[in-house]
Amino acid sequence: MIWQQFLSLAGSYPLALRGLGMTVVLSLISLVLGTLLGFGLGILRTGGNRLISSVIGAWVDLIRGTPFLVQIFLIFFILPEFGIELDAFTAGIIALTNLAACFICEIVAAGIRSVPTGQVEAALASGLSRWQRMRQVVLPQAMRIVLPPLVGQYVLLIKDSSVVSAIGLTDLTRVGWLVVQRVPNGLLVFFLVGVGYFIVCYPLIMLARRLERRMGAAHGEVQL
Amino acid sequence: MTKTGMIDFRGVNKWFGALNVLKDITLSVEPREVVVVCGPSGSGKSTLIRCINGLETIKDGDLIVDGQRLGDPATNMTQLRTEIGFVFQSFNLYPHKTALENVTLAPIHVRKIPRTEAEHAGRELLAKVGLADKVNAYPAQLSGGQQQRVAIARCLGMRPKIMLFDEPTSALDPEMISEVLDVMVAVAEEGMTMMVVTHEMGFARKVARRVVFMDAGAIVESGTPDEFFSHPRTDRSRAFLSKILRH
């Protein structure tokens, strides 16, 4: 009986691979976009313009304070009411990117605030422009604080991507739902789904741990 | 139009909240002049020199530096700062950059000097402050005195017209003070316009043309080192001198 289920599961492996691929592609795209956007927002958040900073702060609080499932429903089901048609993939990317950007914004802002004011004053005193101060002096030092939680955030993002199955994207989680209709062994199927996520996330968890150790000891340039 | 010095305070006032930290400061520093500013802590001497490169802004009065009025929309503060070196009490070297990178960062990115040229000049400057062998060391690998000498080299790398020192030796162990003062004396003897907040009276006697004594935000007394140390004119400066010269 179990053996038959295994055989039948083995037959679903092309579907499982597609699901895993979808999870990885979704996560990767929104991770890259979310990182870029998150750094931009984090820099603006600490940039000294009160209005911009508080608008970003309010948006971040809103996103952090509502369930991701609700956000993705809003984007996928409510936006079309206003004439913005999105396919499930685009909606998923937008929702995940936005979520990642908001968390990363706060991580980056905390990193920037951790750089002593003396550093900014020294850069200011030697005539570096605003962008040069950020690029040459503040960000490299902030990265020591930013990197470990940033990689940790990537792990959370990959796991949160499972929510996109709710709007019909065939990611790893949805493959689980599809397979379990054919092979009625939920424990086994979702155990394997979990293993799939873990295989993607575990290297990142290891990386985060390594970074944390290195950042504690390093005094020189941050190198990956 | 009155004659303008390199640094010209005219009736400058500044408040931190209700506290009047600079009271009606009028002071002119000529090119190539070395002025030592001293006074008890909280007297406003650091604030005074931090105003000159705009790390602090003034509330009223005029502050004219190298012919440019601070706070004037026509004054490009970033540009003006490239002409003013600032040495901090806590060094503020960039910890993620080597000694040489600390020195060459602004010349390369602000002055747009080619990297090889900037590095050549940077090595010479580090040799000049006695750190030829520490070119590739990170700040954390250097002693306080060495860090402060790198910080001075970092300022010199921009070939500034003015150098400001904010208690440059106060964070140092006693045995490291003289190595930093020696470098400062050398810089002064090359004709740099300098304002130095310090209690190092030996330095003041050696190179200062003028000593300015501040208390409670105001300039109380100003004169040559000899006048000031031998014949202080006010009770407050006498009280201050008796405290710092007792040891």
mmCIF file of C-alpha atoms in Angstrom, chain A:
data_model
loop_
_atom_site.group_PDB
_atom_site.id
_atom_site.type_symbol
_atom_site.label_atom_id
_atom_site.label_comp_id
_atom_site.label_asym_id
_atom_site.label_seq_id
_atom_site.Cartn_x
_atom_site.Cartn_y
_atom_site.Cartn_z
ATOM 1 C CA MET A 1 0.000 0.000 0.000
ATOM 2 C CA ILE A 2 2.752 2.462 1.014
ATOM 3 C CA TRP A 3 4.878 1.041 -1.762
ATOM 4 C CA GLN A 4 2.180 1.755 -4.333
ATOM 5 C CA GLN A 5 1.882 5.287 -3.057
ATOM 6 C CA PHE A 6 5.618 5.735 -3.445
ATOM 7 C CA LEU A 7 5.513 4.488 -7.022
ATOM 8 C CA SER A 8 2.650 6.786 -7.816
ATOM 9 C CA LEU A 9 4.533 9.675 -6.190
ATOM 10 C CA ALA A 10 7.617 8.875 -8.210
ATOM 11 C CA GLY A 11 5.498 9.362 -11.311
ATOM 12 C CA SER A 12 4.730 12.925 -10.181
ATOM 13 C CA TYR A 13 8.319 14.010 -10.029
ATOM 14 C CA PRO A 14 8.242 16.111 -13.237
ATOM 15 C CA LEU A 15 5.386 18.093 -11.693
ATOM 16 C CA ALA A 16 7.312 18.403 -8.439
ATOM 17 C CA LEU A 17 10.356 19.698 -10.279
ATOM 18 C CA ARG A 18 8.221 22.290 -12.054
ATOM 19 C CA GLY A 19 6.801 23.353 -8.719
ATOM 20 C CA LEU A 20 10.234 23.622 -7.170
ATOM 21 C CA GLY A 21 11.390 25.596 -10.215
ATOM 22 C CA MET A 22 8.447 27.981 -9.843
ATOM 23 C CA THR A 23 9.238 28.477 -6.144
ATOM 24 C CA VAL A 24 12.882 29.164 -6.898
ATOM 25 C CA VAL A 25 12.161 31.535 -9.812
ATOM 26 C CA LEU A 26 9.506 33.456 -7.869
ATOM 27 C CA SER A 27 11.749 33.742 -4.826
ATOM 28 C CA LEU A 28 14.830 34.675 -6.800
ATOM 29 C CA ILE A 29 13.163 37.434 -8.819
ATOM 30 C CA SER A 30 11.430 38.993 -5.838
ATOM 31 C CA LEU A 31 14.537 38.576 -3.726
ATOM 32 C CA VAL A 32 16.651 40.537 -6.200
ATOM 33 C CA LEU A 33 13.999 43.202 -6.813
ATOM 34 C CA GLY A 34 13.121 43.367 -3.123
ATOM 35 C CA THR A 35 16.768 43.818 -2.165
ATOM 36 C CA LEU A 36 17.288 46.676 -4.616
ATOM 37 C CA LEU A 37 14.047 48.356 -3.584
ATOM 38 C CA GLY A 38 14.676 47.647 0.106
ATOM 39 C CA PHE A 39 18.126 49.278 0.009
ATOM 40 C CA GLY A 40 16.690 52.285 -1.793
ATOM 41 C CA LEU A 41 13.883 52.632 0.738
ATOM 42 C CA GLY A 42 16.254 52.074 3.669
ATOM 43 C CA ILE A 43 18.564 54.842 2.427
ATOM 44 C CA LEU A 44 15.632 57.212 1.933
ATOM 45 C CA ARG A 45 14.213 56.222 5.334
ATOM 46 C CA THR A 46 17.383 57.504 7.019
ATOM 47 C CA GLY A 47 17.967 60.300 4.518
ATOM 48 C CA GLY A 48 16.814 63.181 6.679
ATOM 49 C CA ASN A 49 13.660 64.106 4.756
ATOM 50 C CA ARG A 50 10.940 63.772 7.412
ATOM 51 C CA LEU A 51 8.041 63.451 4.995
ATOM 52 C CA ILE A 52 9.620 60.751 2.827
ATOM 53 C CA SER A 53 10.856 58.921 5.907
ATOM 54 C CA SER A 54 7.468 58.833 7.605
ATOM 55 C CA VAL A 55 5.617 57.811 4.435
ATOM 56 C CA ILE A 56 8.007 54.882 4.028
ATOM 57 C CA GLY A 57 7.718 54.088 7.742
ATOM 58 C CA ALA A 58 3.906 54.022 7.539
ATOM 59 C CA TRP A 59 3.953 51.755 4.472
ATOM 60 C CA VAL A 60 6.418 49.373 6.103
ATOM 61 C CA ASP A 61 4.282 49.200 9.250
ATOM 62 C CA LEU A 62 1.168 48.531 7.169
ATOM 63 C CA ILE A 63 2.811 45.686 5.269
ATOM 64 C CA ARG A 64 4.416 44.204 8.351
ATOM 65 C CA GLY A 65 1.150 44.461 10.253
ATOM 66 C CA THR A 66 -1.082 42.604 7.787
ATOM 67 C CA PRO A 67 -1.034 38.927 6.773
ATOM 68 C CA PHE A 68 0.765 38.216 3.533
ATOM 69 C CA LEU A 69 -2.192 36.124 2.340
ATOM 70 C CA VAL A 70 -4.427 39.172 2.622
ATOM 71 C CA GLN A 71 -1.896 41.325 0.739
ATOM 72 C CA ILE A 72 -1.690 38.870 -2.117
ATOM 73 C CA PHE A 73 -5.511 38.621 -2.330
ATOM 74 C CA LEU A 74 -5.750 42.399 -2.421
ATOM 75 C CA ILE A 75 -3.270 42.589 -5.269
ATOM 76 C CA PHE A 76 -4.711 39.702 -7.247
ATOM 77 C CA PHE A 77 -8.460 40.113 -6.712
ATOM 78 C CA ILE A 78 -8.985 43.774 -5.836
ATOM 79 C CA LEU A 79 -6.668 45.540 -8.290
ATOM 80 C CA PRO A 80 -8.594 44.162 -11.335
ATOM 81 C CA GLU A 81 -11.680 45.945 -9.925
ATOM 82 C CA PHE A 82 -9.766 49.163 -10.607
ATOM 83 C CA GLY A 83 -8.888 48.055 -14.109
ATOM 84 C CA ILE A 84 -5.414 46.708 -13.376
ATOM 85 C CA GLU A 85 -5.347 43.167 -14.750
ATOM 86 C CA LEU A 86 -2.507 41.028 -13.442
ATOM 87 C CA ASP A 87 -1.679 37.428 -14.129
ATOM 88 C CA ALA A 88 -0.995 35.316 -11.078
ATOM 89 C CA PHE A 89 2.770 35.276 -11.677
ATOM 90 C CA THR A 90 3.064 39.077 -11.841
ATOM 91 C CA ALA A 91 0.788 39.478 -8.835
ATOM 92 C CA GLY A 92 2.938 37.001 -6.914
ATOM 93 C CA ILE A 93 6.147 38.843 -7.844
ATOM 94 C CA ILE A 94 4.682 42.201 -6.846
ATOM 95 C CA ALA A 95 3.410 40.939 -3.516
ATOM 96 C CA LEU A 96 6.634 39.120 -2.622
ATOM 97 C CA THR A 97 8.866 41.983 -3.779
ATOM 98 C CA ASN A 98 6.883 44.458 -1.735
ATOM 99 C CA LEU A 99 7.029 42.235 1.336
ATOM 100 C CA ALA A 100 10.767 41.666 0.971
ATOM 101 C CA ALA A 101 11.439 45.365 0.326
ATOM 102 C CA CYS A 102 9.620 46.391 3.494
ATOM 103 C CA PHE A 103 11.527 44.007 5.745
ATOM 104 C CA ILE A 104 14.847 44.748 4.052
ATOM 105 C CA CYS A 105 14.171 48.497 4.324
ATOM 106 C CA GLU A 106 14.077 48.202 8.101
ATOM 107 C CA ILE A 107 17.175 45.990 8.191
ATOM 108 C CA VAL A 108 19.121 48.464 6.028
ATOM 109 C CA ALA A 109 17.881 51.480 7.993
ATOM 110 C CA ALA A 110 19.005 49.840 11.241
ATOM 111 C CA GLY A 111 22.399 49.128 9.691
ATOM 112 C CA ILE A 112 22.822 52.714 8.522
ATOM 113 C CA ARG A 113 21.822 54.070 11.938
ATOM 114 C CA SER A 114 24.434 51.826 13.556
ATOM 115 C CA VAL A 115 27.290 53.653 11.801
ATOM 116 C CA PRO A 116 28.749 56.186 14.280
ATOM 117 C CA THR A 117 28.036 59.850 13.475
ATOM 118 C CA GLY A 118 31.783 60.512 13.628
ATOM 119 C CA GLN A 119 32.126 58.503 10.428
ATOM 120 C CA VAL A 120 29.616 60.651 8.616
ATOM 121 C CA GLU A 121 31.240 63.793 9.994
ATOM 122 C CA ALA A 122 34.670 62.678 8.802
ATOM 123 C CA ALA A 123 33.286 61.996 5.329
ATOM 124 C CA LEU A 124 31.415 65.296 5.369
ATOM 125 C CA ALA A 125 34.518 67.178 6.485
ATOM 126 C CA SER A 126 36.574 65.809 3.603
ATOM 127 C CA GLY A 127 34.030 67.064 1.079
ATOM 128 C CA LEU A 128 32.450 63.776 -0.023
ATOM 129 C CA SER A 129 29.046 64.222 -1.649
ATOM 130 C CA ARG A 130 25.921 62.687 -0.188
ATOM 131 C CA TRP A 131 26.095 59.667 -2.501
ATOM 132 C CA GLN A 132 29.853 59.220 -1.973
ATOM 133 C CA ARG A 133 29.368 59.293 1.786
ATOM 134 C CA MET A 134 26.742 56.567 1.485
ATOM 135 C CA ARG A 135 28.657 54.471 -1.030
ATOM 136 C CA GLN A 136 32.184 54.782 0.362
ATOM 137 C CA VAL A 137 31.761 55.220 4.099
ATOM 138 C CA VAL A 138 28.310 54.397 5.473
ATOM 139 C CA LEU A 139 27.084 51.386 3.478
ATOM 140 C CA PRO A 140 30.280 49.297 3.703
ATOM 141 C CA GLN A 141 30.166 49.667 7.493
ATOM 142 C CA ALA A 142 26.406 49.149 7.659
ATOM 143 C CA MET A 143 26.782 45.891 5.705
ATOM 144 C CA ARG A 144 28.333 44.203 8.732
ATOM 145 C CA ILE A 145 25.094 44.774 10.596
ATOM 146 C CA VAL A 146 22.868 44.215 7.568
ATOM 147 C CA LEU A 147 24.194 41.005 6.013
ATOM 148 C CA PRO A 148 23.306 38.331 8.566
ATOM 149 C CA PRO A 149 19.637 39.363 9.010
ATOM 150 C CA LEU A 150 19.384 40.059 5.271
ATOM 151 C CA VAL A 151 20.225 36.469 4.409
ATOM 152 C CA GLY A 152 17.869 35.335 7.164
ATOM 153 C CA GLN A 153 15.179 37.422 5.505
ATOM 154 C CA TYR A 154 15.785 35.588 2.222
ATOM 155 C CA VAL A 155 14.957 32.322 3.962
ATOM 156 C CA LEU A 156 11.692 33.789 5.256
ATOM 157 C CA LEU A 157 10.905 35.082 1.778
ATOM 158 C CA ILE A 158 11.358 31.671 0.174
ATOM 159 C CA LYS A 159 9.027 30.138 2.731
ATOM 160 C CA ASP A 160 6.492 32.953 2.365
ATOM 161 C CA SER A 161 6.425 32.304 -1.365
ATOM 162 C CA SER A 162 4.313 29.213 -0.591
ATOM 163 C CA VAL A 163 1.387 31.582 -0.071
ATOM 164 C CA VAL A 164 1.250 32.325 -3.811
ATOM 165 C CA SER A 165 -0.264 28.874 -4.332
ATOM 166 C CA ALA A 166 -3.444 30.471 -3.030
ATOM 167 C CA ILE A 167 -3.825 32.454 -6.254
ATOM 168 C CA GLY A 168 -3.251 29.416 -8.436
ATOM 169 C CA LEU A 169 0.474 29.507 -9.155
ATOM 170 C CA THR A 170 1.875 26.002 -9.447
ATOM 171 C CA ASP A 171 4.690 26.336 -6.953
ATOM 172 C CA LEU A 172 5.997 23.577 -4.721
ATOM 173 C CA THR A 173 3.148 23.914 -2.206
ATOM 174 C CA ARG A 174 0.462 23.798 -4.881
ATOM 175 C CA VAL A 175 2.090 20.715 -6.372
ATOM 176 C CA GLY A 176 1.595 19.170 -2.954
ATOM 177 C CA TRP A 177 -2.118 19.988 -3.056
ATOM 178 C CA LEU A 178 -2.426 18.548 -6.568
ATOM 179 C CA VAL A 179 -0.567 15.346 -5.783
ATOM 180 C CA VAL A 180 -2.397 14.680 -2.558
ATOM 181 C CA GLN A 181 -5.645 14.448 -4.525
ATOM 182 C CA ARG A 182 -4.187 11.491 -6.404
ATOM 183 C CA VAL A 183 -2.147 9.964 -3.622
ATOM 184 C CA PRO A 184 -4.169 10.187 -0.433
ATOM 185 C CA ASN A 185 -1.258 10.352 1.978
ATOM 186 C CA GLY A 186 -0.996 13.952 3.163
ATOM 187 C CA LEU A 187 1.734 13.229 5.668
ATOM 188 C CA LEU A 188 4.051 11.731 3.102
ATOM 189 C CA VAL A 189 3.321 14.281 0.361
ATOM 190 C CA PHE A 190 3.758 17.345 2.514
ATOM 191 C CA PHE A 191 6.786 15.845 4.203
ATOM 192 C CA LEU A 192 8.383 15.740 0.760
ATOM 193 C CA VAL A 193 7.206 19.302 0.039
ATOM 194 C CA GLY A 194 8.884 20.374 3.268
ATOM 195 C CA VAL A 195 12.080 18.607 2.249
ATOM 196 C CA GLY A 196 12.008 20.550 -1.043
ATOM 197 C CA TYR A 197 11.853 23.898 0.772
ATOM 198 C CA PHE A 198 14.495 22.837 3.225
ATOM 199 C CA ILE A 199 16.916 21.919 0.436
ATOM 200 C CA VAL A 200 16.591 25.445 -0.963
ATOM 201 C CA CYS A 201 16.738 27.222 2.399
ATOM 202 C CA TYR A 202 19.387 25.274 4.262
ATOM 203 C CA PRO A 203 22.404 26.628 2.340
ATOM 204 C CA LEU A 204 21.144 30.146 3.081
ATOM 205 C CA ILE A 205 20.747 29.358 6.765
ATOM 206 C CA MET A 206 24.334 28.125 6.808
ATOM 207 C CA LEU A 207 25.470 31.256 4.985
ATOM 208 C CA ALA A 208 23.672 33.515 7.481
ATOM 209 C CA ARG A 209 25.340 31.725 10.370
ATOM 210 C CA ARG A 210 28.762 32.002 8.758
ATOM 211 C CA LEU A 211 28.271 35.680 8.044
ATOM 212 C CA GLU A 212 27.255 36.319 11.621
ATOM 213 C CA ARG A 213 30.482 34.760 12.867
ATOM 214 C CA ARG A 214 32.625 36.591 10.314
ATOM 215 C CA MET A 215 31.040 39.975 10.914
ATOM 216 C CA GLY A 216 31.732 39.640 14.611
ATOM 217 C CA ALA A 217 35.442 39.192 14.002
ATOM 218 C CA ALA A 218 36.169 41.188 10.869
ATOM 219 C CA HIS A 219 37.686 44.629 10.940
ATOM 220 C CA GLY A 220 38.558 44.939 7.290
ATOM 221 C CA GLU A 221 36.463 45.150 4.153
ATOM 222 C CA VAL A 222 33.394 42.941 4.145
ATOM 223 C CA GLN A 223 33.955 40.055 1.775
ATOM 224 C CA LEU A 224 31.534 37.292 0.926
#
